[in-house]
Amino acid sequence: MFQGNTLLNPITGVELNSLFNNVDFVQSIYTTRVSPDPSLAVERIARFYGVKPSVSGDNVSDMITIREKLVEIASDASILYAFALTAPHTHWPVGKPVIYSFISNKDCYHIGHLTIKEDCFYTPTSFVFSEDGPIPYEWADETIVIDKHELQQCYEIVHAINSNLLIKELPIGIAIDFRFRNSLKKWPQRSLEFPSSNPSHSVIQRGLVENNVNLNTSMEQVSWHALSELLYSFSEPEKLLLTELSALVEKANGVIEKEAIISNLVDAILSEKE
């Protein structure tokens, strides 16, 4: 039986292919933890907790617990910007690794069943929890450069979170959000994944892409922030304002409109600080 904790390191393409030839490993991911599409992943969370996650995820008890544990565990609070909570899923047939690759001439990422190069290294970036330790289900190839010290900090935290959870078979995962930034300690960049003309992968682009207005606005939200309120001190009026803003976002029509509201709000706040 594989040990999840041994998988918290970059591995070669040979090792990655070998991992997916391990029946125990593949079954441990896809039988109960990683859903075959986004809608089923969110449905699994809803069944487990009796409620569909809100935009903030604040109505899911274990999301709050994980966020609070992150604050307790991290000695450097800025590394918490590295994480996102996920509804673990795949868009592709099981049995092959899901890989991120940065396409520099188009300033975008491809994610999916990309070609595995045996002599290249692949860095685990998305995890599900288990009794055997955190199990990766997505990797980044060598086109994606992540600071080694920050990455090691993240791995230690992911391992500690897995060890601290009372229930290891949660329908929630955790990911290292490296997209479009040169440090995991910086504020996460907005990005959106959408289908490609090539069925073997999707495309991830920065922010709100203009042609995304043609996409289905009912797309499922499958990622949530990982920052606990314990990091901040809010007054009662500020808490009330946050509640009102959350209610406004909840009423939006689909993920793209919700992201637009949040994006405009963040941009307004940042412009005020300049």
JSON list of N, CA and C in Angstrom, two decimals, residues 43-77:
[
{"chain": "A", "resi": 43, "resn": "GLU", "atom": "N", "xyz": [-22.19, 18.10, -5.48]},
{"chain": "A", "resi": 43, "resn": "GLU", "atom": "CA", "xyz": [-23.29, 17.30, -4.94]},
{"chain": "A", "resi": 43, "resn": "GLU", "atom": "C", "xyz": [-22.81, 16.43, -3.78]},
{"chain": "A", "resi": 44, "resn": "ARG", "atom": "N", "xyz": [-21.61, 15.91, -3.91]},
{"chain": "A", "resi": 44, "resn": "ARG", "atom": "CA", "xyz": [-21.05, 15.06, -2.85]},
{"chain": "A", "resi": 44, "resn": "ARG", "atom": "C", "xyz": [-20.86, 15.86, -1.56]},
{"chain": "A", "resi": 45, "resn": "ILE", "atom": "N", "xyz": [-20.38, 17.09, -1.69]},
{"chain": "A", "resi": 45, "resn": "ILE", "atom": "CA", "xyz": [-20.25, 17.96, -0.52]},
{"chain": "A", "resi": 45, "resn": "ILE", "atom": "C", "xyz": [-21.62, 18.25, 0.08]},
{"chain": "A", "resi": 46, "resn": "ALA", "atom": "N", "xyz": [-22.59, 18.56, -0.79]},
{"chain": "A", "resi": 46, "resn": "ALA", "atom": "CA", "xyz": [-23.94, 18.88, -0.32]},
{"chain": "A", "resi": 46, "resn": "ALA", "atom": "C", "xyz": [-24.57, 17.71, 0.41]},
{"chain": "A", "resi": 47, "resn": "ARG", "atom": "N", "xyz": [-24.38, 16.49, -0.09]},
{"chain": "A", "resi": 47, "resn": "ARG", "atom": "CA", "xyz": [-24.93, 15.31, 0.59]},
{"chain": "A", "resi": 47, "resn": "ARG", "atom": "C", "xyz": [-24.27, 15.09, 1.94]},
{"chain": "A", "resi": 48, "resn": "PHE", "atom": "N", "xyz": [-22.97, 15.30, 1.99]},
{"chain": "A", "resi": 48, "resn": "PHE", "atom": "CA", "xyz": [-22.20, 15.04, 3.21]},
{"chain": "A", "resi": 48, "resn": "PHE", "atom": "C", "xyz": [-22.59, 16.01, 4.32]},
{"chain": "A", "resi": 49, "resn": "TYR", "atom": "N", "xyz": [-22.80, 17.29, 3.97]},
{"chain": "A", "resi": 49, "resn": "TYR", "atom": "CA", "xyz": [-23.07, 18.32, 4.98]},
{"chain": "A", "resi": 49, "resn": "TYR", "atom": "C", "xyz": [-24.53, 18.75, 5.03]},
{"chain": "A", "resi": 50, "resn": "GLY", "atom": "N", "xyz": [-25.33, 18.27, 4.09]},
{"chain": "A", "resi": 50, "resn": "GLY", "atom": "CA", "xyz": [-26.74, 18.64, 4.08]},
{"chain": "A", "resi": 50, "resn": "GLY", "atom": "C", "xyz": [-26.99, 20.03, 3.55]},
{"chain": "A", "resi": 51, "resn": "VAL", "atom": "N", "xyz": [-26.00, 20.64, 2.92]},
{"chain": "A", "resi": 51, "resn": "VAL", "atom": "CA", "xyz": [-26.15, 21.99, 2.38]},
{"chain": "A", "resi": 51, "resn": "VAL", "atom": "C", "xyz": [-25.13, 22.19, 1.26]},
{"chain": "A", "resi": 52, "resn": "LYS", "atom": "N", "xyz": [-25.55, 22.88, 0.21]},
{"chain": "A", "resi": 52, "resn": "LYS", "atom": "CA", "xyz": [-24.62, 23.20, -0.88]},
{"chain": "A", "resi": 52, "resn": "LYS", "atom": "C", "xyz": [-23.73, 24.36, -0.44]},
{"chain": "A", "resi": 53, "resn": "PRO", "atom": "N", "xyz": [-22.43, 24.29, -0.68]},
{"chain": "A", "resi": 53, "resn": "PRO", "atom": "CA", "xyz": [-21.54, 25.37, -0.24]},
{"chain": "A", "resi": 53, "resn": "PRO", "atom": "C", "xyz": [-21.93, 26.72, -0.83]},
{"chain": "A", "resi": 54, "resn": "SER", "atom": "N", "xyz": [-21.90, 27.74, 0.00]},
{"chain": "A", "resi": 54, "resn": "SER", "atom": "CA", "xyz": [-22.13, 29.11, -0.47]},
{"chain": "A", "resi": 54, "resn": "SER", "atom": "C", "xyz": [-20.89, 29.61, -1.19]},
{"chain": "A", "resi": 55, "resn": "VAL", "atom": "N", "xyz": [-20.95, 30.82, -1.73]},
{"chain": "A", "resi": 55, "resn": "VAL", "atom": "CA", "xyz": [-19.80, 31.39, -2.42]},
{"chain": "A", "resi": 55, "resn": "VAL", "atom": "C", "xyz": [-18.58, 31.45, -1.50]},
{"chain": "A", "resi": 56, "resn": "SER", "atom": "N", "xyz": [-18.80, 31.79, -0.25]},
{"chain": "A", "resi": 56, "resn": "SER", "atom": "CA", "xyz": [-17.70, 31.90, 0.71]},
{"chain": "A", "resi": 56, "resn": "SER", "atom": "C", "xyz": [-17.33, 30.55, 1.32]},
{"chain": "A", "resi": 57, "resn": "GLY", "atom": "N", "xyz": [-18.27, 29.60, 1.29]},
{"chain": "A", "resi": 57, "resn": "GLY", "atom": "CA", "xyz": [-18.05, 28.31, 1.94]},
{"chain": "A", "resi": 57, "resn": "GLY", "atom": "C", "xyz": [-18.25, 28.35, 3.43]},
{"chain": "A", "resi": 58, "resn": "ASP", "atom": "N", "xyz": [-18.72, 29.48, 3.95]},
{"chain": "A", "resi": 58, "resn": "ASP", "atom": "CA", "xyz": [-18.87, 29.64, 5.39]},
{"chain": "A", "resi": 58, "resn": "ASP", "atom": "C", "xyz": [-19.98, 28.78, 5.99]},
{"chain": "A", "resi": 59, "resn": "ASN", "atom": "N", "xyz": [-20.83, 28.20, 5.14]},
{"chain": "A", "resi": 59, "resn": "ASN", "atom": "CA", "xyz": [-21.91, 27.35, 5.66]},
{"chain": "A", "resi": 59, "resn": "ASN", "atom": "C", "xyz": [-21.50, 25.88, 5.72]},
{"chain": "A", "resi": 60, "resn": "VAL", "atom": "N", "xyz": [-20.24, 25.58, 5.44]},
{"chain": "A", "resi": 60, "resn": "VAL", "atom": "CA", "xyz": [-19.73, 24.21, 5.52]},
{"chain": "A", "resi": 60, "resn": "VAL", "atom": "C", "xyz": [-18.76, 24.13, 6.70]},
{"chain": "A", "resi": 61, "resn": "SER", "atom": "N", "xyz": [-19.13, 23.37, 7.70]},
{"chain": "A", "resi": 61, "resn": "SER", "atom": "CA", "xyz": [-18.39, 23.37, 8.97]},
{"chain": "A", "resi": 61, "resn": "SER", "atom": "C", "xyz": [-16.92, 23.01, 8.81]},
{"chain": "A", "resi": 62, "resn": "ASP", "atom": "N", "xyz": [-16.63, 22.01, 7.99]},
{"chain": "A", "resi": 62, "resn": "ASP", "atom": "CA", "xyz": [-15.23, 21.58, 7.87]},
{"chain": "A", "resi": 62, "resn": "ASP", "atom": "C", "xyz": [-14.38, 22.57, 7.08]},
{"chain": "A", "resi": 63, "resn": "MET", "atom": "N", "xyz": [-14.99, 23.39, 6.23]},
{"chain": "A", "resi": 63, "resn": "MET", "atom": "CA", "xyz": [-14.22, 24.45, 5.58]},
{"chain": "A", "resi": 63, "resn": "MET", "atom": "C", "xyz": [-13.75, 25.46, 6.63]},
{"chain": "A", "resi": 64, "resn": "ILE", "atom": "N", "xyz": [-14.65, 25.80, 7.54]},
{"chain": "A", "resi": 64, "resn": "ILE", "atom": "CA", "xyz": [-14.28, 26.72, 8.62]},
{"chain": "A", "resi": 64, "resn": "ILE", "atom": "C", "xyz": [-13.20, 26.09, 9.50]},
{"chain": "A", "resi": 65, "resn": "THR", "atom": "N", "xyz": [-13.37, 24.79, 9.81]},
{"chain": "A", "resi": 65, "resn": "THR", "atom": "CA", "xyz": [-12.39, 24.09, 10.65]},
{"chain": "A", "resi": 65, "resn": "THR", "atom": "C", "xyz": [-11.02, 24.07, 9.99]},
{"chain": "A", "resi": 66, "resn": "ILE", "atom": "N", "xyz": [-10.96, 23.75, 8.71]},
{"chain": "A", "resi": 66, "resn": "ILE", "atom": "CA", "xyz": [-9.68, 23.69, 8.00]},
{"chain": "A", "resi": 66, "resn": "ILE", "atom": "C", "xyz": [-9.03, 25.07, 7.98]},
{"chain": "A", "resi": 67, "resn": "ARG", "atom": "N", "xyz": [-9.82, 26.11, 7.73]},
{"chain": "A", "resi": 67, "resn": "ARG", "atom": "CA", "xyz": [-9.27, 27.48, 7.72]},
{"chain": "A", "resi": 67, "resn": "ARG", "atom": "C", "xyz": [-8.67, 27.83, 9.08]},
{"chain": "A", "resi": 68, "resn": "GLU", "atom": "N", "xyz": [-9.38, 27.48, 10.15]},
{"chain": "A", "resi": 68, "resn": "GLU", "atom": "CA", "xyz": [-8.88, 27.78, 11.48]},
{"chain": "A", "resi": 68, "resn": "GLU", "atom": "C", "xyz": [-7.63, 26.98, 11.80]},
{"chain": "A", "resi": 69, "resn": "LYS", "atom": "N", "xyz": [-7.59, 25.72, 11.36]},
{"chain": "A", "resi": 69, "resn": "LYS", "atom": "CA", "xyz": [-6.40, 24.88, 11.56]},
{"chain": "A", "resi": 69, "resn": "LYS", "atom": "C", "xyz": [-5.20, 25.45, 10.81]},
{"chain": "A", "resi": 70, "resn": "LEU", "atom": "N", "xyz": [-5.45, 25.98, 9.62]},
{"chain": "A", "resi": 70, "resn": "LEU", "atom": "CA", "xyz": [-4.37, 26.59, 8.85]},
{"chain": "A", "resi": 70, "resn": "LEU", "atom": "C", "xyz": [-3.72, 27.73, 9.62]},
{"chain": "A", "resi": 71, "resn": "VAL", "atom": "N", "xyz": [-4.56, 28.55, 10.26]},
{"chain": "A", "resi": 71, "resn": "VAL", "atom": "CA", "xyz": [-4.04, 29.67, 11.05]},
{"chain": "A", "resi": 71, "resn": "VAL", "atom": "C", "xyz": [-3.21, 29.16, 12.23]},
{"chain": "A", "resi": 72, "resn": "GLU", "atom": "N", "xyz": [-3.71, 28.10, 12.88]},
{"chain": "A", "resi": 72, "resn": "GLU", "atom": "CA", "xyz": [-3.00, 27.54, 14.04]},
{"chain": "A", "resi": 72, "resn": "GLU", "atom": "C", "xyz": [-1.65, 26.94, 13.64]},
{"chain": "A", "resi": 73, "resn": "ILE", "atom": "N", "xyz": [-1.61, 26.31, 12.48]},
{"chain": "A", "resi": 73, "resn": "ILE", "atom": "CA", "xyz": [-0.42, 25.56, 12.08]},
{"chain": "A", "resi": 73, "resn": "ILE", "atom": "C", "xyz": [0.66, 26.45, 11.47]},
{"chain": "A", "resi": 74, "resn": "ALA", "atom": "N", "xyz": [0.26, 27.43, 10.67]},
{"chain": "A", "resi": 74, "resn": "ALA", "atom": "CA", "xyz": [1.23, 28.23, 9.91]},
{"chain": "A", "resi": 74, "resn": "ALA", "atom": "C", "xyz": [1.98, 29.20, 10.82]},
{"chain": "A", "resi": 75, "resn": "SER", "atom": "N", "xyz": [3.29, 29.12, 10.81]},
{"chain": "A", "resi": 75, "resn": "SER", "atom": "CA", "xyz": [4.09, 30.08, 11.58]},
{"chain": "A", "resi": 75, "resn": "SER", "atom": "C", "xyz": [4.21, 31.41, 10.85]},
{"chain": "A", "resi": 76, "resn": "ASP", "atom": "N", "xyz": [4.02, 31.37, 9.54]},
{"chain": "A", "resi": 76, "resn": "ASP", "atom": "CA", "xyz": [4.06, 32.57, 8.70]},
{"chain": "A", "resi": 76, "resn": "ASP", "atom": "C", "xyz": [2.69, 32.71, 8.03]},
{"chain": "A", "resi": 77, "resn": "ALA", "atom": "N", "xyz": [1.88, 33.66, 8.48]},
{"chain": "A", "resi": 77, "resn": "ALA", "atom": "CA", "xyz": [0.51, 33.78, 7.99]},
{"chain": "A", "resi": 77, "resn": "ALA", "atom": "C", "xyz": [0.44, 34.06, 6.50]}
]
